[in-house]
PDB file of C-alpha atoms in Angstrom:
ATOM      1  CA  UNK A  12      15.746 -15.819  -4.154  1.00  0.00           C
ATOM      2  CA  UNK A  13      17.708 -12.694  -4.363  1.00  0.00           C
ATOM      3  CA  UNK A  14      15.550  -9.588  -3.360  1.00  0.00           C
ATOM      4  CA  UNK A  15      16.231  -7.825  -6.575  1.00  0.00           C
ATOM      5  CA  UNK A  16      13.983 -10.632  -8.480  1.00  0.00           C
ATOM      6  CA  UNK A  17      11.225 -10.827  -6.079  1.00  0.00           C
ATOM      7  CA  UNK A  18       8.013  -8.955  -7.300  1.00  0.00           C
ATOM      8  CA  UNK A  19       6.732  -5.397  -6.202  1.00  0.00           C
ATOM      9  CA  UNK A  20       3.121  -6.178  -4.254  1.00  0.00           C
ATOM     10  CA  UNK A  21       1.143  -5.445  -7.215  1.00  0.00           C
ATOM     11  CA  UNK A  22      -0.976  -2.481  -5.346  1.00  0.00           C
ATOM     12  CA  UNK A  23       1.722  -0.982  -5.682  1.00  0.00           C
ATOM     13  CA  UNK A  24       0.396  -0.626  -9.873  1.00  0.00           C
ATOM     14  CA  UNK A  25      -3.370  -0.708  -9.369  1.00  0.00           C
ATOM     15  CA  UNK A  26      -4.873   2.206 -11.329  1.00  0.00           C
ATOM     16  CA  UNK A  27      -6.185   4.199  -8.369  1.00  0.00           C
ATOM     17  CA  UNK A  28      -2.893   4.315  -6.596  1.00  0.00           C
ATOM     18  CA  UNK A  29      -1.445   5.120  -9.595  1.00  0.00           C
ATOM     19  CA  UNK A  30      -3.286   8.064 -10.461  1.00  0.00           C
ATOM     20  CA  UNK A  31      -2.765   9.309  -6.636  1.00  0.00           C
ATOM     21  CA  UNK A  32       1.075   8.757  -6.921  1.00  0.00           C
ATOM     22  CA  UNK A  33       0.734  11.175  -9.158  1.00  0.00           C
ATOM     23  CA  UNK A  34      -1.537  13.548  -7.341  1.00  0.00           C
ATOM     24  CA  UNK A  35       0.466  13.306  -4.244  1.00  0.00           C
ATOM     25  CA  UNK A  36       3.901  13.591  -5.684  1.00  0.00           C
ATOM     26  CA  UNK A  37       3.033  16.938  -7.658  1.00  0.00           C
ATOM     27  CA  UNK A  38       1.042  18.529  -4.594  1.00  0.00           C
ATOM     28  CA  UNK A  39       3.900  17.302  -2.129  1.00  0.00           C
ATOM     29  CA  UNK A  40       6.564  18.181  -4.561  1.00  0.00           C
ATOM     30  CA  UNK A  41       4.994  21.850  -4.904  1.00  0.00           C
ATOM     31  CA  UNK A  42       4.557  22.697  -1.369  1.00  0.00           C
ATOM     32  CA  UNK A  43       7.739  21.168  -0.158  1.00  0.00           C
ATOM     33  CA  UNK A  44       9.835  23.324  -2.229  1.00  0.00           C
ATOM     34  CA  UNK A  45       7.994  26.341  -1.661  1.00  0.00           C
ATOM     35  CA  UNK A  46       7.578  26.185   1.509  1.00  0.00           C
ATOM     36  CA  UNK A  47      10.764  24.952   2.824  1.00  0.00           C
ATOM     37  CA  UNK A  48      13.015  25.995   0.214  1.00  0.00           C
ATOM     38  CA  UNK A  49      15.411  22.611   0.892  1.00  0.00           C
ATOM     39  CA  UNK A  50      18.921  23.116   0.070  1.00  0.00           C
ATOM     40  CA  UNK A  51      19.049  26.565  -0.783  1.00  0.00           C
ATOM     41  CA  UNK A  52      17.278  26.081  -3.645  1.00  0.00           C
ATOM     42  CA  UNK A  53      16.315  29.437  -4.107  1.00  0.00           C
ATOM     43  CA  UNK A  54      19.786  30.565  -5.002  1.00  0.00           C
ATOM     44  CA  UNK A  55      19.932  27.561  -7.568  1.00  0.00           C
ATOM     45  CA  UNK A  56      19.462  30.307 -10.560  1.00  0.00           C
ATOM     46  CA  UNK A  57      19.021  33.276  -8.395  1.00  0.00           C
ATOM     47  CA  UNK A  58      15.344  33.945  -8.701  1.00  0.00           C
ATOM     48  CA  UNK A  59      12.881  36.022  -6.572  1.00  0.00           C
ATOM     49  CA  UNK A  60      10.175  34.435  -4.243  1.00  0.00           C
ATOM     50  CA  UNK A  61       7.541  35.330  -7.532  1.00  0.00           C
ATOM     51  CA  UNK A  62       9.483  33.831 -10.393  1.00  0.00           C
ATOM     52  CA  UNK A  63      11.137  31.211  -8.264  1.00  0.00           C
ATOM     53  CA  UNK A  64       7.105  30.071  -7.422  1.00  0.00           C
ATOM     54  CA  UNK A  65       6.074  30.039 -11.451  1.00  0.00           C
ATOM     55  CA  UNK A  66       9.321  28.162 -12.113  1.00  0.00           C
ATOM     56  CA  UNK A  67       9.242  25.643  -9.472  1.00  0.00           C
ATOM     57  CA  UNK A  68       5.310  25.058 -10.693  1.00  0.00           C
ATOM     58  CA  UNK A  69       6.926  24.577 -14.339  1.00  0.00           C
ATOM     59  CA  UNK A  70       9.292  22.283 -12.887  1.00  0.00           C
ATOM     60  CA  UNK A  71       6.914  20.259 -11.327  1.00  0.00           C
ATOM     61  CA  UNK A  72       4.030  20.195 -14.028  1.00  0.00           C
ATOM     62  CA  UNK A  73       6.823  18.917 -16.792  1.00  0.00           C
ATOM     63  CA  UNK A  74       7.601  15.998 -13.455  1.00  0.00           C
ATOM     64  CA  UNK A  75       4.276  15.229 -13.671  1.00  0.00           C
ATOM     65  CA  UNK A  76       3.881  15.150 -17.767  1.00  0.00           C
ATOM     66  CA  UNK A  77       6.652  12.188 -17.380  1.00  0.00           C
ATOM     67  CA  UNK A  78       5.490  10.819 -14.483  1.00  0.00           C
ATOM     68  CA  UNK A  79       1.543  10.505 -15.650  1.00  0.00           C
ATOM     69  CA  UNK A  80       3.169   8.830 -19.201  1.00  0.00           C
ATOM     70  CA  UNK A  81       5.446   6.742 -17.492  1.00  0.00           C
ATOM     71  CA  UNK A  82       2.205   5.308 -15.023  1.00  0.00           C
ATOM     72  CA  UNK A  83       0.470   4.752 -17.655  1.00  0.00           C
ATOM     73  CA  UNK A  84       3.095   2.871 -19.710  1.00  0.00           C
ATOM     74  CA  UNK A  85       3.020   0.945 -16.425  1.00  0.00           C
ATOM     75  CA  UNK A  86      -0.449   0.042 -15.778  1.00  0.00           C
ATOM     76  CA  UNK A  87      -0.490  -1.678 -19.162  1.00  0.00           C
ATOM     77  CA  UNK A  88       2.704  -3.631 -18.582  1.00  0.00           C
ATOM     78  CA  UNK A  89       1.474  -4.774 -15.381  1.00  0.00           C
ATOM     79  CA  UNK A  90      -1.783  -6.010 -17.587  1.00  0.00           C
ATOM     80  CA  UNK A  91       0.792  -9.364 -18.862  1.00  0.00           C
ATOM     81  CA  UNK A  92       3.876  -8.846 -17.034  1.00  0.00           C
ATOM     82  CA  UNK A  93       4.855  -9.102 -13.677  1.00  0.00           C
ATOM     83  CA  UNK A  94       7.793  -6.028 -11.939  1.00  0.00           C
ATOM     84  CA  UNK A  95      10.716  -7.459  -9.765  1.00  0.00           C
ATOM     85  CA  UNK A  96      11.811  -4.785  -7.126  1.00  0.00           C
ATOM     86  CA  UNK A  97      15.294  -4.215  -9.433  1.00  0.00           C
ATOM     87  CA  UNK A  98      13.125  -3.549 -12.165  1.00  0.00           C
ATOM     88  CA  UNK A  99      10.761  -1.014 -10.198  1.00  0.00           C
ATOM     89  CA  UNK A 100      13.955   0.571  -8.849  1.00  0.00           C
ATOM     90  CA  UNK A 101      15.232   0.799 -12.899  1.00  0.00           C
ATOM     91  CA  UNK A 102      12.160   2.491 -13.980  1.00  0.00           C
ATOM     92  CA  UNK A 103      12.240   5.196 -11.118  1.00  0.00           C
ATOM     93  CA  UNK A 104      15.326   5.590 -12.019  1.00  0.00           C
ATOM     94  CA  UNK A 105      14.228   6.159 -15.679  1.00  0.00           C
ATOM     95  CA  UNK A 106      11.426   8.760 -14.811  1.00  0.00           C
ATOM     96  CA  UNK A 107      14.286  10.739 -12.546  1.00  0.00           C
ATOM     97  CA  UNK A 108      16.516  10.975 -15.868  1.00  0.00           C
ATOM     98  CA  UNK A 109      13.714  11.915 -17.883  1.00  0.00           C
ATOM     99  CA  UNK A 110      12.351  14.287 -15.587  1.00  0.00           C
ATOM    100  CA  UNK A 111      16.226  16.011 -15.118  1.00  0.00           C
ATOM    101  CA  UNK A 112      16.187  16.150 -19.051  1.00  0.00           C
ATOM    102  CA  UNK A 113      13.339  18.338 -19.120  1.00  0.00           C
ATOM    103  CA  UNK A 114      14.411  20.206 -15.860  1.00  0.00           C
ATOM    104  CA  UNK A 115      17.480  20.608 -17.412  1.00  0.00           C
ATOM    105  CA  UNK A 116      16.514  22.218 -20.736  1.00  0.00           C
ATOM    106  CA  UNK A 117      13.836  24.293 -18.795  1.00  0.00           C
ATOM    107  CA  UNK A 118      16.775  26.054 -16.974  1.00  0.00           C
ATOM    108  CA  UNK A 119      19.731  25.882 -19.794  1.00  0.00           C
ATOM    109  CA  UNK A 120      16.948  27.831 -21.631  1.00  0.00           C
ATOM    110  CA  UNK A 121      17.141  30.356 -18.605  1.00  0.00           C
ATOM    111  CA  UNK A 122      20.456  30.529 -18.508  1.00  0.00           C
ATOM    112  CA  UNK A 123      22.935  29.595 -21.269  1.00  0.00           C
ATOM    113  CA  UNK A 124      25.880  30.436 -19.543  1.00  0.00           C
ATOM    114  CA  UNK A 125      25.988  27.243 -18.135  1.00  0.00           C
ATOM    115  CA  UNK A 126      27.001  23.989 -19.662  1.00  0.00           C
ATOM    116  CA  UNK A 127      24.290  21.691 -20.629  1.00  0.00           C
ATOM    117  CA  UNK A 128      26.107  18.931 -18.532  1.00  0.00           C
ATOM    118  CA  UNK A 129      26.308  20.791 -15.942  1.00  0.00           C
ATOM    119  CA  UNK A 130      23.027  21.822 -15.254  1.00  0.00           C
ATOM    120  CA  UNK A 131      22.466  18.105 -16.359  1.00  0.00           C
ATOM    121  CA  UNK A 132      23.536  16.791 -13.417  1.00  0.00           C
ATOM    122  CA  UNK A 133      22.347  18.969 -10.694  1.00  0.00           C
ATOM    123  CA  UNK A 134      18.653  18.432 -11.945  1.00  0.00           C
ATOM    124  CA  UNK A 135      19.314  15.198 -11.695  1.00  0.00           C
ATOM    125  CA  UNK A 136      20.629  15.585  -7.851  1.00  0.00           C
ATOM    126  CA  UNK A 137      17.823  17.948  -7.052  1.00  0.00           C
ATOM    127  CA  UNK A 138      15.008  15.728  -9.289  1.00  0.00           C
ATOM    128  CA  UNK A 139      16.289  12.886  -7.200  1.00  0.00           C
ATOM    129  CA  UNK A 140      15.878  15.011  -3.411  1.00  0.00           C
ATOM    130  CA  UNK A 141      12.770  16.008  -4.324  1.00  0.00           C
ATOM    131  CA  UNK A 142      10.673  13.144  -6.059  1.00  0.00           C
ATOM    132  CA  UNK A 143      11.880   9.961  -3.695  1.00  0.00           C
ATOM    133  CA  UNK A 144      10.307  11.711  -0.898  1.00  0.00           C
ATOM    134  CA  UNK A 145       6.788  11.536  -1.524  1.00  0.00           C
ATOM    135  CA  UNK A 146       7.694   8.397  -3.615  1.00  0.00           C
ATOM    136  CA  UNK A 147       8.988   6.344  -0.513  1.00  0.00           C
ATOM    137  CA  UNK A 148       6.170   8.088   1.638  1.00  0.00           C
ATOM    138  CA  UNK A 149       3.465   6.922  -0.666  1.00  0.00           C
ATOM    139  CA  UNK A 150       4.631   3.345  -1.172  1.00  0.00           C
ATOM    140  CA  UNK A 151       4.999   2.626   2.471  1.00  0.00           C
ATOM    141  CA  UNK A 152       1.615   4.097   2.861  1.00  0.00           C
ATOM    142  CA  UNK A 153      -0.515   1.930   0.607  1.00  0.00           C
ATOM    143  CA  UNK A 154       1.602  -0.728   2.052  1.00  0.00           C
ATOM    144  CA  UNK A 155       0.623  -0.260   5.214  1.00  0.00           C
ATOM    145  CA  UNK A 156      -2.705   0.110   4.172  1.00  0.00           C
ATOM    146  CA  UNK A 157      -2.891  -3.010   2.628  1.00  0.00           C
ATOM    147  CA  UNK A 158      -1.948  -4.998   5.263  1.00  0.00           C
ATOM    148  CA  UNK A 159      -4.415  -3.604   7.115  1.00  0.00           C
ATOM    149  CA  UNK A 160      -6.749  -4.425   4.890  1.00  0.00           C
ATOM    150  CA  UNK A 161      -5.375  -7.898   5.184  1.00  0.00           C
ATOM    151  CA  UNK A 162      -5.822  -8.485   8.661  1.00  0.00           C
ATOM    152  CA  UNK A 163      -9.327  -6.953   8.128  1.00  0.00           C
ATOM    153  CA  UNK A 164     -10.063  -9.460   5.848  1.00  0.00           C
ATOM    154  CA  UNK A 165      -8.542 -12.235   7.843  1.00  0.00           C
ATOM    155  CA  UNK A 166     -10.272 -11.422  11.051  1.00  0.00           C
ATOM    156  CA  UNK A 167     -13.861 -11.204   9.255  1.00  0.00           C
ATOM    157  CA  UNK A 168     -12.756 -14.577   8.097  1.00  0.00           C
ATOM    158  CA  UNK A 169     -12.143 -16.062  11.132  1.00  0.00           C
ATOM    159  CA  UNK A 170     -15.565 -14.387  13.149  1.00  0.00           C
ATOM    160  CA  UNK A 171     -17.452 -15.701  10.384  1.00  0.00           C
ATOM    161  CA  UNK A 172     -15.970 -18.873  10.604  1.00  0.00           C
ATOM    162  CA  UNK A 173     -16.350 -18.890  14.317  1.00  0.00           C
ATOM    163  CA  UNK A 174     -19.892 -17.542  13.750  1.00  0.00           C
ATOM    164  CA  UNK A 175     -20.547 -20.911  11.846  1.00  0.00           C
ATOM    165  CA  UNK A 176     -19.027 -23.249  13.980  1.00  0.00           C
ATOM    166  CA  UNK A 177     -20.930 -22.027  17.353  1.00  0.00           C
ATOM    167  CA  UNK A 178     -24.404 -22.216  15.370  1.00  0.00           C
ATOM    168  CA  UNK A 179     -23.278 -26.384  15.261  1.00  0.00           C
ATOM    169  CA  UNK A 180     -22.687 -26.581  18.854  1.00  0.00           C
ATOM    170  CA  UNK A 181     -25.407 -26.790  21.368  1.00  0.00           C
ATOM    171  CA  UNK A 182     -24.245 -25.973  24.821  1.00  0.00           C
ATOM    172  CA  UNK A 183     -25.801 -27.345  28.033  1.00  0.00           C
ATOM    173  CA  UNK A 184     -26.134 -25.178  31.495  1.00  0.00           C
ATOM    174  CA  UNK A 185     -26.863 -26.087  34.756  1.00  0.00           C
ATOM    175  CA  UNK A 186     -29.778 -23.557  37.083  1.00  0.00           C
ATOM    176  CA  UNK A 187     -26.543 -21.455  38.177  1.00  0.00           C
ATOM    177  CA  UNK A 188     -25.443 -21.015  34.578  1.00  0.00           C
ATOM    178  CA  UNK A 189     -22.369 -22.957  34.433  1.00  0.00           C
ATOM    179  CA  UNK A 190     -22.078 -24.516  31.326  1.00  0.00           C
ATOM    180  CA  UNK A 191     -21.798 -28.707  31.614  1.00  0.00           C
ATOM    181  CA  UNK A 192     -21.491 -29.355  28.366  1.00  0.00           C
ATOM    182  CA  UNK A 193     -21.083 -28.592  24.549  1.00  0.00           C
ATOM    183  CA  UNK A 194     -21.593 -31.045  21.444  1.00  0.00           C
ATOM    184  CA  UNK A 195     -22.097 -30.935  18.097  1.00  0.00           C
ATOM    185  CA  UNK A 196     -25.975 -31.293  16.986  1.00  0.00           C
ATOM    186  CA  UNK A 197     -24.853 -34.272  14.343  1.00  0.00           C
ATOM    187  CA  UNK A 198     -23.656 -35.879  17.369  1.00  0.00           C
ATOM    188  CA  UNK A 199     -26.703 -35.768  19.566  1.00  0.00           C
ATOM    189  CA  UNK A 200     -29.263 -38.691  19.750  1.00  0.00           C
ATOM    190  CA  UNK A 201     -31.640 -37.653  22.064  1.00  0.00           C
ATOM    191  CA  UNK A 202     -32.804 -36.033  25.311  1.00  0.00           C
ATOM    192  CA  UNK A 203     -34.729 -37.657  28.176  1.00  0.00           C
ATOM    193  CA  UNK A 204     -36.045 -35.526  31.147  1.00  0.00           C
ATOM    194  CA  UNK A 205     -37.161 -37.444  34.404  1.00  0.00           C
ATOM    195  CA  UNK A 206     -38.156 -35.060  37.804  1.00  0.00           C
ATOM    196  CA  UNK A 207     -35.864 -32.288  37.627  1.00  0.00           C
ATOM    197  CA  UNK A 208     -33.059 -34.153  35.612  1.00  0.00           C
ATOM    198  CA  UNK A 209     -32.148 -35.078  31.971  1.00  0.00           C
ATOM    199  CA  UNK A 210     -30.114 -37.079  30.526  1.00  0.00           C
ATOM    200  CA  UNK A 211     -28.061 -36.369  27.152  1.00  0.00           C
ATOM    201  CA  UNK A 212     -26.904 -39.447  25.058  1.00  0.00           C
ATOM    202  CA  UNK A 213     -24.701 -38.447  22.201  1.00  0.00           C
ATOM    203  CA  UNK A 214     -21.729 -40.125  20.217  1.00  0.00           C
ATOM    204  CA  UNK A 215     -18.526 -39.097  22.110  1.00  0.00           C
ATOM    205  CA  UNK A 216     -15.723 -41.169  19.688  1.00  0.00           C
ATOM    206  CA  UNK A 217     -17.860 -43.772  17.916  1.00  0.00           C
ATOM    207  CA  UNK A 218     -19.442 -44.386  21.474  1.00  0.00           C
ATOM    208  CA  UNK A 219     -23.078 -43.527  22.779  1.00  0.00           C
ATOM    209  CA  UNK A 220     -22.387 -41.688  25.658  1.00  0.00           C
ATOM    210  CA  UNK A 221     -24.422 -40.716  28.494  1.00  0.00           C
ATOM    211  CA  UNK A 222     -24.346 -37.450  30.346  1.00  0.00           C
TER     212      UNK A 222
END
């Protein structure tokens, strides 16, 4: 099956990771541009460390506006339908161009000099840079998390499982401590002690067997 059709894990979509998607993309989004300033983007309109802070924050609250609608648009979906990765890829896609639109009029409104194309398509460039970060970061995260989860769950499995089977087994030692034997209590019979011996008989393979 191509890779394109296979389907996202869905907790990828559950609510909670969802709603801190959207938490950690605006609070990642916000300090990584601040802080780092990546590719010069404080000469993007020429704005001062003040006004380049309130208009980054703008930038980032009207990314979250479309990303919070777009989630939730999502969570329902997911409700009935199933996402393939190409599909998950489209709709990112989607909330990059919607989020450029708005980018785009917030800074034609700045300055008109420009032509709305123009301006167009270096929100969508810069929309792109900074969103896919945290995106990528916080899928592989929950992925990672839910596998260990997984094996969590797999391992309790297993102890309890191996809890269960031990409480069926009685195991015989000798006056050192070396254990002599081990059988299932369905397939004991009975015990006989004579002196400072016993003897076991148990079914060993549709046989009585003595030990």
């Amino acid at each position: 099956m191509n890779f394109l059709e296979g389907k996202i894990p869905p907790v990828i979509y559950r609510k909670k990771n969802l709603i801190y998607l959207v938490v950690f993309t605006a609070v990642f989004a916000l300090f990584f541009i601040n802080l780092y300033e990546p590719f010069n983007s404080t000469e993007w309109y020429g704005l001062s460390d003040a006004e380049y802070f309130l208009y980054s924050s703008l930038l980032i609250l009207a990314g979250v506006f479309v990303v919070v609608i777009s989630r939730v648009i999502m969570y329902f979906y997911t409700k009935c339908n199933t996402i393939s990765y190409g599909r998950y890829g489209l709709w990112i896609i989607c909330e990059i161009l919607a989020m450029s639109l708005i980018y785009t009029f917030i800074s034609y409104s700045l300055n008109e000099n420009k032509f709305f194309m123009e301006v167009y398509k270096i929100s969508i460039k810069n929309t792109s840079l900074i969103i896919l970060l945290p995106y990528t970061i916080f899928t592989l995260i929950i992925l990672w998390q839910e596998k260990n989860d997984q094996l969590e769950n797999i391992k309790e499995i297993r102890e309890g499982g191996a809890e269960e089977q031990r409480s069926d087994i009685i195991t015989f030692y000798d006056e050192k401590g070396v254990m002599k034997l081990s059988i299932k209590k369905e397939s004991l019979f009975y015990i006989e002690s004579a002196d400072n011996y016993v003897s076991i008989w148990y079914r060993d393979k549709q046989r009585v067997t003595k030990f």
